[in-house]
PDB file of C-alpha atoms in Angstrom:
ATOM      1  CA  ILE A 512     -11.494  -2.837  -9.488  1.00 41.00           C
ATOM      2  CA  VAL A 513      -9.944  -5.499  -7.298  1.00 41.00           C
ATOM      3  CA  ILE A 514      -7.996  -4.138  -4.333  1.00 40.00           C
ATOM      4  CA  VAL A 515      -5.559  -6.587  -2.782  1.00 41.00           C
ATOM      5  CA  ILE A 516      -3.877  -5.769   0.505  1.00 41.00           C
ATOM      6  CA  VAL A 517      -0.621  -7.627   0.990  1.00 40.00           C
ATOM      7  CA  ILE A 518       0.781  -7.822   4.507  1.00 37.00           C
ATOM      8  CA  ILE A 519       4.585  -7.988   4.598  1.00 36.00           C
ATOM      9  CA  SER A 520       6.617  -8.480   7.751  1.00 35.00           C
ATOM     10  CA  SER A 521       9.395 -10.873   8.722  1.00 34.00           C
ATOM     11  CA  PRO A 522      10.993 -13.323   6.257  1.00 34.00           C
ATOM     12  CA  ARG A 523       9.222 -16.230   8.000  1.00 34.00           C
ATOM     13  CA  LYS A 524       6.758 -17.915   5.641  1.00 37.00           C
ATOM     14  CA  ALA A 525       3.177 -18.498   6.665  1.00 36.00           C
ATOM     15  CA  GLU A 526       2.139 -22.143   6.685  1.00 37.00           C
ATOM     16  CA  ASN A 527      -0.618 -21.532   4.157  1.00 38.00           C
ATOM     17  CA  ASN A 528       1.380 -19.254   1.868  1.00 35.00           C
ATOM     18  CA  SER A 529       3.756 -20.968  -0.511  1.00 33.00           C
ATOM     19  CA  SER A 530       5.502 -17.861  -1.819  1.00 35.00           C
ATOM     20  CA  ALA A 531       6.767 -14.620  -0.345  1.00 36.00           C
ATOM     21  CA  ALA A 532       4.203 -11.850  -0.177  1.00 36.00           C
ATOM     22  CA  PRO A 533       6.200  -9.192  -2.112  1.00 37.00           C
ATOM     23  CA  PHE A 534       5.995 -11.354  -5.240  1.00 37.00           C
ATOM     24  CA  TYR A 535       2.310 -12.234  -4.975  1.00 37.00           C
ATOM     25  CA  PHE A 536       1.593 -10.211  -8.116  1.00 37.00           C
ATOM     26  CA  LEU A 537       3.855 -12.475 -10.191  1.00 39.00           C
ATOM     27  CA  ARG A 538       1.194 -15.184 -10.160  1.00 38.00           C
ATOM     28  CA  PHE A 539      -0.466 -13.297 -12.999  1.00 38.00           C
ATOM     29  CA  PHE A 540       2.044 -15.015 -15.272  1.00 39.00           C
ATOM     30  CA  ARG A 541       1.739 -18.788 -15.089  1.00 38.00           C
ATOM     31  CA  PRO A 542       4.937 -20.846 -15.506  1.00 39.00           C
ATOM     32  CA  THR A 543       4.032 -22.842 -18.625  1.00 39.00           C
ATOM     33  CA  ILE A 544       5.801 -24.709 -21.419  1.00 33.00           C
ATOM     34  CA  THR A 545       4.463 -23.678 -24.822  1.00 38.00           C
ATOM     35  CA  MET A 546       4.725 -25.333 -28.248  1.00 37.00           C
ATOM     36  CA  ARG A 547       5.736 -23.130 -31.156  1.00 41.00           C
ATOM     37  CA  PRO A 548       6.465 -24.017 -34.790  1.00 44.00           C
ATOM     38  CA  ASN A 549       9.996 -23.547 -36.046  1.00 44.00           C
ATOM     39  CA  GLU A 550      10.984 -22.371 -39.516  1.00 47.00           C
ATOM     40  CA  ALA A 551      10.313 -25.844 -40.900  1.00 46.00           C
ATOM     41  CA  GLY A 552       6.806 -25.813 -39.470  1.00 46.00           C
ATOM     42  CA  GLU A 553       7.650 -28.369 -36.799  1.00 42.00           C
ATOM     43  CA  ALA A 554       6.620 -27.869 -33.199  1.00 39.00           C
ATOM     44  CA  SER A 555       9.367 -27.260 -30.670  1.00 38.00           C
ATOM     45  CA  PHE A 556       9.431 -26.579 -26.954  1.00 34.00           C
ATOM     46  CA  ALA A 557       9.832 -22.960 -25.972  1.00 39.00           C
ATOM     47  CA  LYS A 558      11.946 -22.085 -22.978  1.00 45.00           C
ATOM     48  CA  GLU A 559       9.944 -22.125 -19.751  1.00 50.00           C
ATOM     49  CA  VAL A 560       9.884 -18.978 -17.653  1.00 57.00           C
ATOM     50  CA  ARG A 561       9.217 -20.102 -14.112  1.00 72.00           C
ATOM     51  CA  LEU A 562       7.902 -18.122 -11.180  1.00 79.00           C
ATOM     52  CA  ASP A 563      11.226 -18.423  -9.348  1.00 84.00           C
ATOM     53  CA  GLU A 564      12.906 -16.699 -12.297  1.00 84.00           C
ATOM     54  CA  TRP A 565      10.415 -13.836 -12.068  1.00 84.00           C
ATOM     55  CA  LYS A 566      11.163 -13.558  -8.372  1.00 90.00           C
ATOM     56  CA  ARG A 567      14.900 -13.551  -8.971  1.00 92.00           C
ATOM     57  CA  TRP A 568      14.658 -10.828 -11.619  1.00 90.00           C
ATOM     58  CA  ALA A 569      12.403  -8.705  -9.400  1.00 93.00           C
ATOM     59  CA  ALA A 570      14.637  -9.203  -6.345  1.00 95.00           C
ATOM     60  CA  GLU A 571      17.760  -8.241  -8.293  1.00 95.00           C
ATOM     61  CA  CYS A 572      16.117  -5.019  -9.466  1.00 93.00           C
ATOM     62  CA  ILE A 573      14.972  -4.165  -5.924  1.00 96.00           C
ATOM     63  CA  ASP A 574      18.455  -4.913  -4.539  1.00 96.00           C
ATOM     64  CA  GLU A 575      19.986  -2.556  -7.091  1.00 94.00           C
ATOM     65  CA  SER A 576      17.715   0.219  -5.782  1.00 95.00           C
ATOM     66  CA  SER A 577      17.968  -0.701  -2.088  1.00 96.00           C
ATOM     67  CA  GLU A 578      19.970   2.370  -1.057  1.00 96.00           C
ATOM     68  CA  ARG A 579      17.581   4.774  -2.774  1.00 96.00           C
ATOM     69  CA  LEU A 580      14.561   2.937  -1.372  1.00 97.00           C
ATOM     70  CA  GLY A 581      16.018   2.991   2.139  1.00 97.00           C
ATOM     71  CA  GLU A 582      16.735   6.699   1.899  1.00 98.00           C
ATOM     72  CA  LEU A 583      13.178   7.268   0.662  1.00 98.00           C
ATOM     73  CA  SER A 584      11.760   5.540   3.745  1.00 98.00           C
ATOM     74  CA  ARG A 585      14.101   7.282   6.184  1.00 98.00           C
ATOM     75  CA  THR A 586      13.301  10.711   4.758  1.00 98.00           C
ATOM     76  CA  ILE A 587       9.557  10.188   5.153  1.00 98.00           C
ATOM     77  CA  TRP A 588      10.044   8.737   8.653  1.00 98.00           C
ATOM     78  CA  SER A 589      12.139  11.731   9.760  1.00 98.00           C
ATOM     79  CA  HIS A 590       9.533  14.295   8.696  1.00 98.00           C
ATOM     80  CA  PRO A 591       6.077  13.062   9.755  1.00 98.00           C
ATOM     81  CA  GLU A 592       3.195  15.022   8.263  1.00 98.00           C
ATOM     82  CA  LEU A 593      -0.536  14.806   8.993  1.00 97.00           C
ATOM     83  CA  ALA A 594      -3.368  14.083   6.558  1.00 97.00           C
ATOM     84  CA  PHE A 595      -3.423  16.287   3.438  1.00 98.00           C
ATOM     85  CA  GLU A 596      -0.289  18.071   4.693  1.00 98.00           C
ATOM     86  CA  GLU A 597       2.260  15.539   3.393  1.00 98.00           C
ATOM     87  CA  HIS A 598       4.090  18.050   1.210  1.00 98.00           C
ATOM     88  CA  GLN A 599       7.635  16.871   1.913  1.00 98.00           C
ATOM     89  CA  ALA A 600       6.747  13.172   1.620  1.00 98.00           C
ATOM     90  CA  HIS A 601       4.901  13.952  -1.618  1.00 98.00           C
ATOM     91  CA  ALA A 602       7.931  15.773  -3.028  1.00 98.00           C
ATOM     92  CA  THR A 603      10.249  12.971  -1.915  1.00 98.00           C
ATOM     93  CA  LEU A 604       8.220  10.294  -3.697  1.00 98.00           C
ATOM     94  CA  THR A 605       7.573  12.217  -6.900  1.00 98.00           C
ATOM     95  CA  ASN A 606      11.241  13.196  -7.155  1.00 98.00           C
ATOM     96  CA  PHE A 607      12.176   9.554  -6.575  1.00 97.00           C
ATOM     97  CA  PHE A 608      10.199   8.340  -9.612  1.00 97.00           C
ATOM     98  CA  ALA A 609      11.162  11.296 -11.791  1.00 95.00           C
ATOM     99  CA  ALA A 610      14.869  10.656 -11.128  1.00 94.00           C
ATOM    100  CA  LEU A 611      14.860   6.897 -11.809  1.00 90.00           C
ATOM    101  CA  PRO A 612      17.374   5.943 -14.504  1.00 82.00           C
ATOM    102  CA  ILE A 613      16.064   5.194 -17.991  1.00 79.00           C
ATOM    103  CA  SER A 614      16.949   1.766 -19.350  1.00 71.00           C
ATOM    104  CA  SER A 615      18.003   1.202 -22.945  1.00 61.00           C
ATOM    105  CA  SER A 616      14.860  -0.810 -23.747  1.00 62.00           C
ATOM    106  CA  SER A 617      12.154   1.283 -22.061  1.00 70.00           C
ATOM    107  CA  GLY A 618      11.146   4.855 -21.393  1.00 79.00           C
ATOM    108  CA  PRO A 619      11.004   6.878 -18.162  1.00 89.00           C
ATOM    109  CA  TRP A 620       8.236   6.991 -15.588  1.00 94.00           C
ATOM    110  CA  SER A 621       5.511   9.499 -16.380  1.00 95.00           C
ATOM    111  CA  VAL A 622       4.892  11.416 -13.135  1.00 97.00           C
ATOM    112  CA  GLN A 623       1.831  13.549 -12.389  1.00 98.00           C
ATOM    113  CA  ARG A 624       2.797  15.415  -9.237  1.00 97.00           C
ATOM    114  CA  SER A 625      -0.593  16.719  -8.071  1.00 96.00           C
ATOM    115  CA  TYR A 626      -2.994  14.056  -9.237  1.00 98.00           C
ATOM    116  CA  LYS A 627      -6.638  14.754  -8.278  1.00 97.00           C
ATOM    117  CA  LEU A 628      -5.493  15.964  -4.826  1.00 98.00           C
ATOM    118  CA  GLU A 629      -2.727  18.386  -3.894  1.00 98.00           C
ATOM    119  CA  THR A 630      -0.604  15.784  -2.094  1.00 98.00           C
ATOM    120  CA  ALA A 631      -1.536  12.801  -4.269  1.00 98.00           C
ATOM    121  CA  PHE A 632       0.533  11.667  -7.239  1.00 99.00           C
ATOM    122  CA  ARG A 633       0.554   9.159 -10.084  1.00 98.00           C
ATOM    123  CA  ALA A 634       3.539   7.523 -11.777  1.00 98.00           C
ATOM    124  CA  ASP A 635       3.024   5.363 -14.902  1.00 97.00           C
ATOM    125  CA  TRP A 636       5.272   3.044 -16.868  1.00 95.00           C
ATOM    126  CA  LYS A 637       4.155   0.945 -19.830  1.00 90.00           C
ATOM    127  CA  TRP A 638       5.556  -2.186 -21.427  1.00 83.00           C
ATOM    128  CA  ASP A 639       4.156  -3.203 -24.805  1.00 75.00           C
ATOM    129  CA  TRP A 640       6.369  -6.165 -25.754  1.00 67.00           C
ATOM    130  CA  ALA A 641       7.437  -4.477 -28.979  1.00 58.00           C
ATOM    131  CA  PRO A 642      10.672  -6.017 -30.331  1.00 53.00           C
ATOM    132  CA  CYS A 643      13.809  -3.922 -29.977  1.00 51.00           C
ATOM    133  CA  SER A 644      15.152  -4.896 -33.380  1.00 52.00           C
ATOM    134  CA  PRO A 645      13.911  -6.555 -36.616  1.00 52.00           C
ATOM    135  CA  ALA A 646      15.736  -9.731 -35.581  1.00 55.00           C
ATOM    136  CA  GLU A 647      13.410 -10.019 -32.560  1.00 52.00           C
ATOM    137  CA  THR A 648      10.222  -9.737 -34.599  1.00 52.00           C
ATOM    138  CA  ASN A 649       9.777 -13.499 -34.913  1.00 56.00           C
ATOM    139  CA  GLN A 650      10.675 -14.121 -31.260  1.00 56.00           C
ATOM    140  CA  VAL A 651       8.341 -11.774 -29.438  1.00 55.00           C
ATOM    141  CA  PRO A 652       4.685 -12.903 -29.476  1.00 55.00           C
ATOM    142  CA  PRO A 653       2.013 -10.420 -30.566  1.00 58.00           C
ATOM    143  CA  PRO A 654       0.418  -8.423 -27.757  1.00 55.00           C
ATOM    144  CA  SER A 655      -3.134  -9.051 -26.651  1.00 57.00           C
ATOM    145  CA  PRO A 656      -5.683  -6.326 -27.470  1.00 61.00           C
ATOM    146  CA  LEU A 657      -5.985  -5.035 -23.911  1.00 75.00           C
ATOM    147  CA  PRO A 658      -3.073  -4.220 -21.582  1.00 83.00           C
ATOM    148  CA  LEU A 659      -2.850  -5.598 -18.060  1.00 90.00           C
ATOM    149  CA  ARG A 660      -3.099  -2.543 -15.805  1.00 95.00           C
ATOM    150  CA  LEU A 661      -1.517  -3.057 -12.393  1.00 96.00           C
ATOM    151  CA  GLY A 662      -1.572  -0.506  -9.584  1.00 98.00           C
ATOM    152  CA  PHE A 663       0.613  -0.137  -6.487  1.00 98.00           C
ATOM    153  CA  LEU A 664      -0.268   2.156  -3.593  1.00 98.00           C
ATOM    154  CA  CYS A 665       2.001   4.362  -1.500  1.00 98.00           C
ATOM    155  CA  GLU A 666       0.797   5.862   1.774  1.00 98.00           C
ATOM    156  CA  TYR A 667       2.823   8.487   3.621  1.00 98.00           C
ATOM    157  CA  ASP A 668       0.709  10.402   6.161  1.00 98.00           C
ATOM    158  CA  ALA A 669       1.589  10.214   9.859  1.00 97.00           C
ATOM    159  CA  LEU A 670      -0.241  10.244  13.179  1.00 94.00           C
ATOM    160  CA  PRO A 671      -0.447  13.151  15.645  1.00 92.00           C
ATOM    161  CA  ALA A 672       2.230  13.060  18.363  1.00 90.00           C
ATOM    162  CA  ILE A 673       3.557   9.571  17.474  1.00 93.00           C
ATOM    163  CA  GLY A 674       4.651  10.172  13.886  1.00 95.00           C
ATOM    164  CA  HIS A 675       4.995   7.116  11.640  1.00 96.00           C
ATOM    165  CA  ALA A 676       4.102   4.575  14.314  1.00 92.00           C
ATOM    166  CA  CYS A 677       1.805   2.911  11.746  1.00 93.00           C
ATOM    167  CA  GLY A 678       4.693   2.495   9.317  1.00 96.00           C
ATOM    168  CA  HIS A 679       3.414   4.495   6.362  1.00 98.00           C
ATOM    169  CA  ASN A 680       7.002   5.287   5.430  1.00 98.00           C
ATOM    170  CA  LEU A 681       7.410   1.521   4.909  1.00 97.00           C
ATOM    171  CA  ILE A 682       4.175   1.334   2.904  1.00 98.00           C
ATOM    172  CA  ALA A 683       5.571   3.995   0.579  1.00 98.00           C
ATOM    173  CA  GLU A 684       8.897   2.188   0.296  1.00 98.00           C
ATOM    174  CA  VAL A 685       7.381  -1.224  -0.398  1.00 97.00           C
ATOM    175  CA  GLY A 686       4.896   0.189  -2.914  1.00 98.00           C
ATOM    176  CA  ALA A 687       7.744   1.775  -4.839  1.00 98.00           C
ATOM    177  CA  ALA A 688       9.902  -1.349  -4.504  1.00 98.00           C
ATOM    178  CA  ALA A 689       7.183  -3.681  -5.768  1.00 97.00           C
ATOM    179  CA  ALA A 690       6.595  -1.481  -8.812  1.00 97.00           C
ATOM    180  CA  LEU A 691      10.325  -1.338  -9.557  1.00 96.00           C
ATOM    181  CA  GLY A 692      10.639  -5.087  -9.061  1.00 96.00           C
ATOM    182  CA  LEU A 693       7.880  -5.841 -11.546  1.00 94.00           C
ATOM    183  CA  LYS A 694       9.341  -3.371 -14.036  1.00 94.00           C
ATOM    184  CA  GLY A 695      12.728  -5.059 -13.714  1.00 92.00           C
ATOM    185  CA  ALA A 696      11.223  -8.516 -14.194  1.00 90.00           C
ATOM    186  CA  LEU A 697       9.422  -7.385 -17.347  1.00 88.00           C
ATOM    187  CA  GLU A 698      12.604  -5.871 -18.756  1.00 86.00           C
ATOM    188  CA  SER A 699      14.521  -9.077 -17.989  1.00 84.00           C
ATOM    189  CA  LEU A 700      11.834 -11.074 -19.741  1.00 77.00           C
ATOM    190  CA  ARG A 701      12.839  -9.448 -23.022  1.00 71.00           C
ATOM    191  CA  GLN A 702      16.052 -11.449 -22.788  1.00 69.00           C
ATOM    192  CA  ASN A 703      13.935 -14.627 -22.635  1.00 65.00           C
ATOM    193  CA  PRO A 704      11.188 -13.942 -25.218  1.00 61.00           C
ATOM    194  CA  ALA A 705      10.720 -17.627 -26.018  1.00 57.00           C
ATOM    195  CA  GLY A 706       9.182 -18.091 -22.580  1.00 55.00           C
ATOM    196  CA  LEU A 707       6.303 -15.720 -23.252  1.00 59.00           C
ATOM    197  CA  PRO A 708       2.835 -17.172 -23.760  1.00 56.00           C
ATOM    198  CA  ARG A 709       1.132 -16.359 -27.013  1.00 55.00           C
ATOM    199  CA  GLN A 710      -0.939 -13.186 -26.907  1.00 58.00           C
ATOM    200  CA  ALA A 711       1.136 -11.908 -23.980  1.00 65.00           C
ATOM    201  CA  PRO A 712      -0.544  -8.774 -22.635  1.00 74.00           C
ATOM    202  CA  ALA A 713       1.025  -5.386 -22.659  1.00 85.00           C
ATOM    203  CA  VAL A 714       1.547  -4.235 -19.080  1.00 91.00           C
ATOM    204  CA  LYS A 715       0.989  -0.805 -17.585  1.00 94.00           C
ATOM    205  CA  ILE A 716       2.305  -0.198 -14.066  1.00 97.00           C
ATOM    206  CA  THR A 717       0.720   2.637 -12.096  1.00 98.00           C
ATOM    207  CA  VAL A 718       1.923   3.859  -8.700  1.00 98.00           C
ATOM    208  CA  LEU A 719      -0.659   5.944  -6.851  1.00 98.00           C
ATOM    209  CA  GLY A 720       0.326   8.157  -3.974  1.00 98.00           C
ATOM    210  CA  THR A 721      -2.666   8.173  -1.641  1.00 98.00           C
ATOM    211  CA  PRO A 722      -2.590  10.801   1.127  1.00 98.00           C
ATOM    212  CA  ALA A 723      -4.714  11.022   4.274  1.00 97.00           C
ATOM    213  CA  GLU A 724      -5.170   7.348   5.141  1.00 95.00           C
ATOM    214  CA  GLU A 725      -5.217   7.868   8.908  1.00 92.00           C
ATOM    215  CA  ASP A 726      -7.755  10.669   8.801  1.00 90.00           C
ATOM    216  CA  GLY A 727      -9.678  12.276   5.984  1.00 91.00           C
ATOM    217  CA  GLY A 728     -10.301   9.380   3.598  1.00 93.00           C
ATOM    218  CA  GLY A 729      -7.858  10.263   0.847  1.00 97.00           C
ATOM    219  CA  LYS A 730      -8.514   7.052  -1.088  1.00 97.00           C
ATOM    220  CA  ILE A 731     -12.257   7.709  -0.982  1.00 96.00           C
ATOM    221  CA  ASP A 732     -11.699  11.125  -2.581  1.00 97.00           C
ATOM    222  CA  LEU A 733      -9.437   9.569  -5.210  1.00 98.00           C
ATOM    223  CA  ILE A 734     -11.969   6.850  -6.027  1.00 97.00           C
ATOM    224  CA  LYS A 735     -14.708   9.461  -6.434  1.00 97.00           C
ATOM    225  CA  ALA A 736     -12.390  11.489  -8.671  1.00 98.00           C
ATOM    226  CA  GLY A 737     -11.762   8.471 -10.928  1.00 97.00           C
ATOM    227  CA  ALA A 738      -8.138   7.808  -9.956  1.00 98.00           C
ATOM    228  CA  PHE A 739      -8.777   4.050  -9.767  1.00 97.00           C
ATOM    229  CA  ASP A 740     -10.685   3.837 -13.045  1.00 95.00           C
ATOM    230  CA  ASN A 741      -9.145   1.580 -15.714  1.00 90.00           C
ATOM    231  CA  LEU A 742      -6.998  -0.338 -13.198  1.00 96.00           C
ATOM    232  CA  ASP A 743      -7.448  -4.117 -13.238  1.00 95.00           C
ATOM    233  CA  VAL A 744      -5.943  -4.825  -9.836  1.00 95.00           C
ATOM    234  CA  VAL A 745      -4.379  -2.708  -7.099  1.00 96.00           C
ATOM    235  CA  PHE A 746      -1.774  -3.889  -4.586  1.00 95.00           C
ATOM    236  CA  MET A 747      -0.682  -2.511  -1.253  1.00 94.00           C
ATOM    237  CA  ALA A 748       1.601  -3.769   1.503  1.00 91.00           C
ATOM    238  CA  HIS A 749       1.221  -2.953   5.193  1.00 90.00           C
ATOM    239  CA  PRO A 750       3.740  -3.712   7.964  1.00 89.00           C
ATOM    240  CA  SER A 751       2.598  -6.469  10.287  1.00 85.00           C
ATOM    241  CA  GLN A 752       3.800  -9.167  12.658  1.00 81.00           C
ATOM    242  CA  GLU A 753       2.257 -11.782  10.340  1.00 79.00           C
ATOM    243  CA  ASP A 754       3.034 -13.013   6.839  1.00 79.00           C
ATOM    244  CA  ALA A 755      -0.193 -13.123   4.848  1.00 79.00           C
ATOM    245  CA  ALA A 756      -1.457 -12.139   1.416  1.00 78.00           C
ATOM    246  CA  TYR A 757      -4.719 -10.891   2.922  1.00 75.00           C
ATOM    247  CA  LEU A 758      -6.169 -10.195   6.351  1.00 73.00           C
ATOM    248  CA  PRO A 759      -9.890  -9.570   6.966  1.00 73.00           C
ATOM    249  CA  ASP A 760     -10.829  -5.933   7.376  1.00 73.00           C
ATOM    250  CA  ILE A 761     -12.651  -4.588  10.421  1.00 73.00           C
ATOM    251  CA  ALA A 762     -15.364  -1.982   9.923  1.00 76.00           C
ATOM    252  CA  GLU A 763     -14.929   1.113  12.087  1.00 78.00           C
ATOM    253  CA  HIS A 764     -17.430   3.507  13.589  1.00 82.00           C
ATOM    254  CA  ASP A 765     -16.654   6.329  16.007  1.00 83.00           C
ATOM    255  CA  VAL A 766     -19.002   7.261  18.831  1.00 86.00           C
ATOM    256  CA  THR A 767     -18.486  10.372  20.967  1.00 88.00           C
ATOM    257  CA  VAL A 768     -20.227  10.503  24.337  1.00 90.00           C
ATOM    258  CA  LYS A 769     -20.235  13.709  26.396  1.00 89.00           C
ATOM    259  CA  TYR A 770     -20.968  13.644  30.140  1.00 89.00           C
ATOM    260  CA  TYR A 771     -22.293  16.814  31.744  1.00 90.00           C
ATOM    261  CA  GLY A 772     -22.177  17.372  35.487  1.00 90.00           C
ATOM    262  CA  LYS A 773     -22.448  20.277  37.876  1.00 91.00           C
ATOM    263  CA  THR A 774     -19.378  22.171  38.982  1.00 89.00           C
ATOM    264  CA  SER A 775     -18.639  22.707  42.670  1.00 89.00           C
ATOM    265  CA  HIS A 776     -15.663  22.836  45.015  1.00 88.00           C
ATOM    266  CA  ALA A 777     -14.534  19.264  45.647  1.00 85.00           C
ATOM    267  CA  ALA A 778     -13.339  19.999  49.225  1.00 88.00           C
ATOM    268  CA  ALA A 779     -15.762  22.616  50.532  1.00 91.00           C
ATOM    269  CA  TYR A 780     -19.087  21.661  48.897  1.00 90.00           C
ATOM    270  CA  PRO A 781     -18.736  18.284  47.116  1.00 91.00           C
ATOM    271  CA  TRP A 782     -22.431  17.464  47.697  1.00 93.00           C
ATOM    272  CA  GLU A 783     -23.365  20.376  45.469  1.00 92.00           C
ATOM    273  CA  GLY A 784     -21.587  18.859  42.492  1.00 92.00           C
ATOM    274  CA  LEU A 785     -22.417  16.193  39.927  1.00 91.00           C
ATOM    275  CA  ASN A 786     -19.166  14.512  38.854  1.00 89.00           C
ATOM    276  CA  ALA A 787     -19.105  13.934  35.099  1.00 88.00           C
ATOM    277  CA  LEU A 788     -15.716  12.223  35.434  1.00 86.00           C
ATOM    278  CA  ASP A 789     -17.219   9.514  37.662  1.00 90.00           C
ATOM    279  CA  ALA A 790     -19.833   8.778  35.016  1.00 90.00           C
ATOM    280  CA  ALA A 791     -17.191   8.545  32.291  1.00 90.00           C
ATOM    281  CA  VAL A 792     -15.004   6.228  34.397  1.00 91.00           C
ATOM    282  CA  LEU A 793     -17.975   3.949  35.140  1.00 94.00           C
ATOM    283  CA  ALA A 794     -18.835   3.772  31.436  1.00 92.00           C
ATOM    284  CA  TYR A 795     -15.212   3.004  30.507  1.00 91.00           C
ATOM    285  CA  ASN A 796     -14.949   0.232  33.099  1.00 93.00           C
ATOM    286  CA  ASN A 797     -18.300  -1.254  32.103  1.00 94.00           C
ATOM    287  CA  LEU A 798     -17.194  -1.412  28.469  1.00 91.00           C
ATOM    288  CA  SER A 799     -14.035  -3.217  29.578  1.00 92.00           C
ATOM    289  CA  LEU A 800     -16.125  -5.780  31.466  1.00 94.00           C
ATOM    290  CA  PHE A 801     -18.485  -6.127  28.504  1.00 94.00           C
ATOM    291  CA  ARG A 802     -15.598  -7.417  26.358  1.00 93.00           C
ATOM    292  CA  GLN A 803     -16.081 -10.807  28.017  1.00 94.00           C
ATOM    293  CA  GLN A 804     -19.345 -11.153  26.098  1.00 95.00           C
ATOM    294  CA  MET A 805     -18.072  -9.727  22.822  1.00 94.00           C
ATOM    295  CA  LYS A 806     -17.271 -11.895  19.826  1.00 92.00           C
ATOM    296  CA  PRO A 807     -13.562 -12.526  19.174  1.00 88.00           C
ATOM    297  CA  THR A 808     -13.624 -10.337  16.068  1.00 84.00           C
ATOM    298  CA  TRP A 809     -15.109  -7.304  17.853  1.00 88.00           C
ATOM    299  CA  ARG A 810     -12.879  -4.463  19.031  1.00 87.00           C
ATOM    300  CA  VAL A 811     -13.821  -1.550  21.304  1.00 89.00           C
ATOM    301  CA  HIS A 812     -11.316   1.129  22.280  1.00 85.00           C
ATOM    302  CA  GLY A 813     -11.839   4.289  24.294  1.00 84.00           C
ATOM    303  CA  GLU A 814     -10.269   7.724  24.537  1.00 80.00           C
ATOM    304  CA  THR A 815     -10.986  10.225  27.314  1.00 77.00           C
ATOM    305  CA  PHE A 816     -10.720  14.010  27.153  1.00 72.00           C
ATOM    306  CA  LEU A 817     -10.824  16.011  30.374  1.00 66.00           C
ATOM    307  CA  HIS A 818     -11.928  19.627  30.143  1.00 61.00           C
ATOM    308  CA  SER A 819     -10.999  20.573  33.700  1.00 56.00           C
ATOM    309  CA  TYR A 820      -7.454  20.027  34.935  1.00 53.00           C
ATOM    310  CA  VAL A 821      -7.873  21.638  38.369  1.00 54.00           C
ATOM    311  CA  GLN A 822      -7.740  18.943  41.037  1.00 54.00           C
ATOM    312  CA  GLN A 823     -10.026  20.696  43.501  1.00 54.00           C
ATOM    313  CA  VAL A 824     -12.845  21.215  40.994  1.00 58.00           C
ATOM    314  CA  ILE A 825     -15.465  18.579  40.176  1.00 62.00           C
ATOM    315  CA  SER A 826     -15.471  18.186  36.391  1.00 60.00           C
ATOM    316  CA  ASP A 827     -18.174  19.746  34.219  1.00 64.00           C
ATOM    317  CA  PRO A 828     -18.435  18.837  31.426  1.00 60.00           C
ATOM    318  CA  TYR A 829     -16.375  15.733  30.679  1.00 53.00           C
TER     319      TYR A 829
END
């Protein structure tokens, strides 16, 4: 499995990125000119399907669904839910895919509402390049033996106290939008079958709803349960201030340090106490100073939890 994280932010293009991030997946289909024999057995040029046409088709499909996508994001934003408790966001997303209109040339999305985990879901849509009518039989190239299986991820859990400050409502919206955009581009391609390469693969689009990203490791549980099996590549978009197809990941490890002192009255008998808060403050400040010697890629952040909130009592423990 290849997991690709796509960072989407402002419309400004990155200097080293020649195309917009939302359409990164369209590079699977190379813009080529192919030679095909006509009825007389002579070679002729087939119409070229260029990447900008794919982008246009995808963008038009996303624009048509913009109101529904915006409402999807706003609904999730307005009702933040913690890890493994994303019941309303889960219902919002599954209802969204189940209610999508059915086109004349393709079937509906197949939605599994509780997929491996209670608040996870899976929505599938398949395109097999089969001709719509006998007249198209000679225009549509035969499919390759194996389909191209593309996955898009939706996250939707929130953070305690600050809700969707990490923008998971946007991750859900963009995951759904990218899947709809690709579906629309594939359906539009039927109108231009001469641009298909020979042995064009069938395409299966899978949208995975992955709960508990902030805490709990929902994707880890889904991987162990086989949810990512049989997917060739998986895409995800995260809000950011930068435009980039990929940003390096940073490994994370949590360390909890407890300081134990000796309680005493801070005004009457301070010499009888051992101040655990002082020790914690010294450690925090020393870590801040130590950042001068840390490598640019290292990050250290601290949280403090005070057990005693009485001002006249020396803290124990901290």
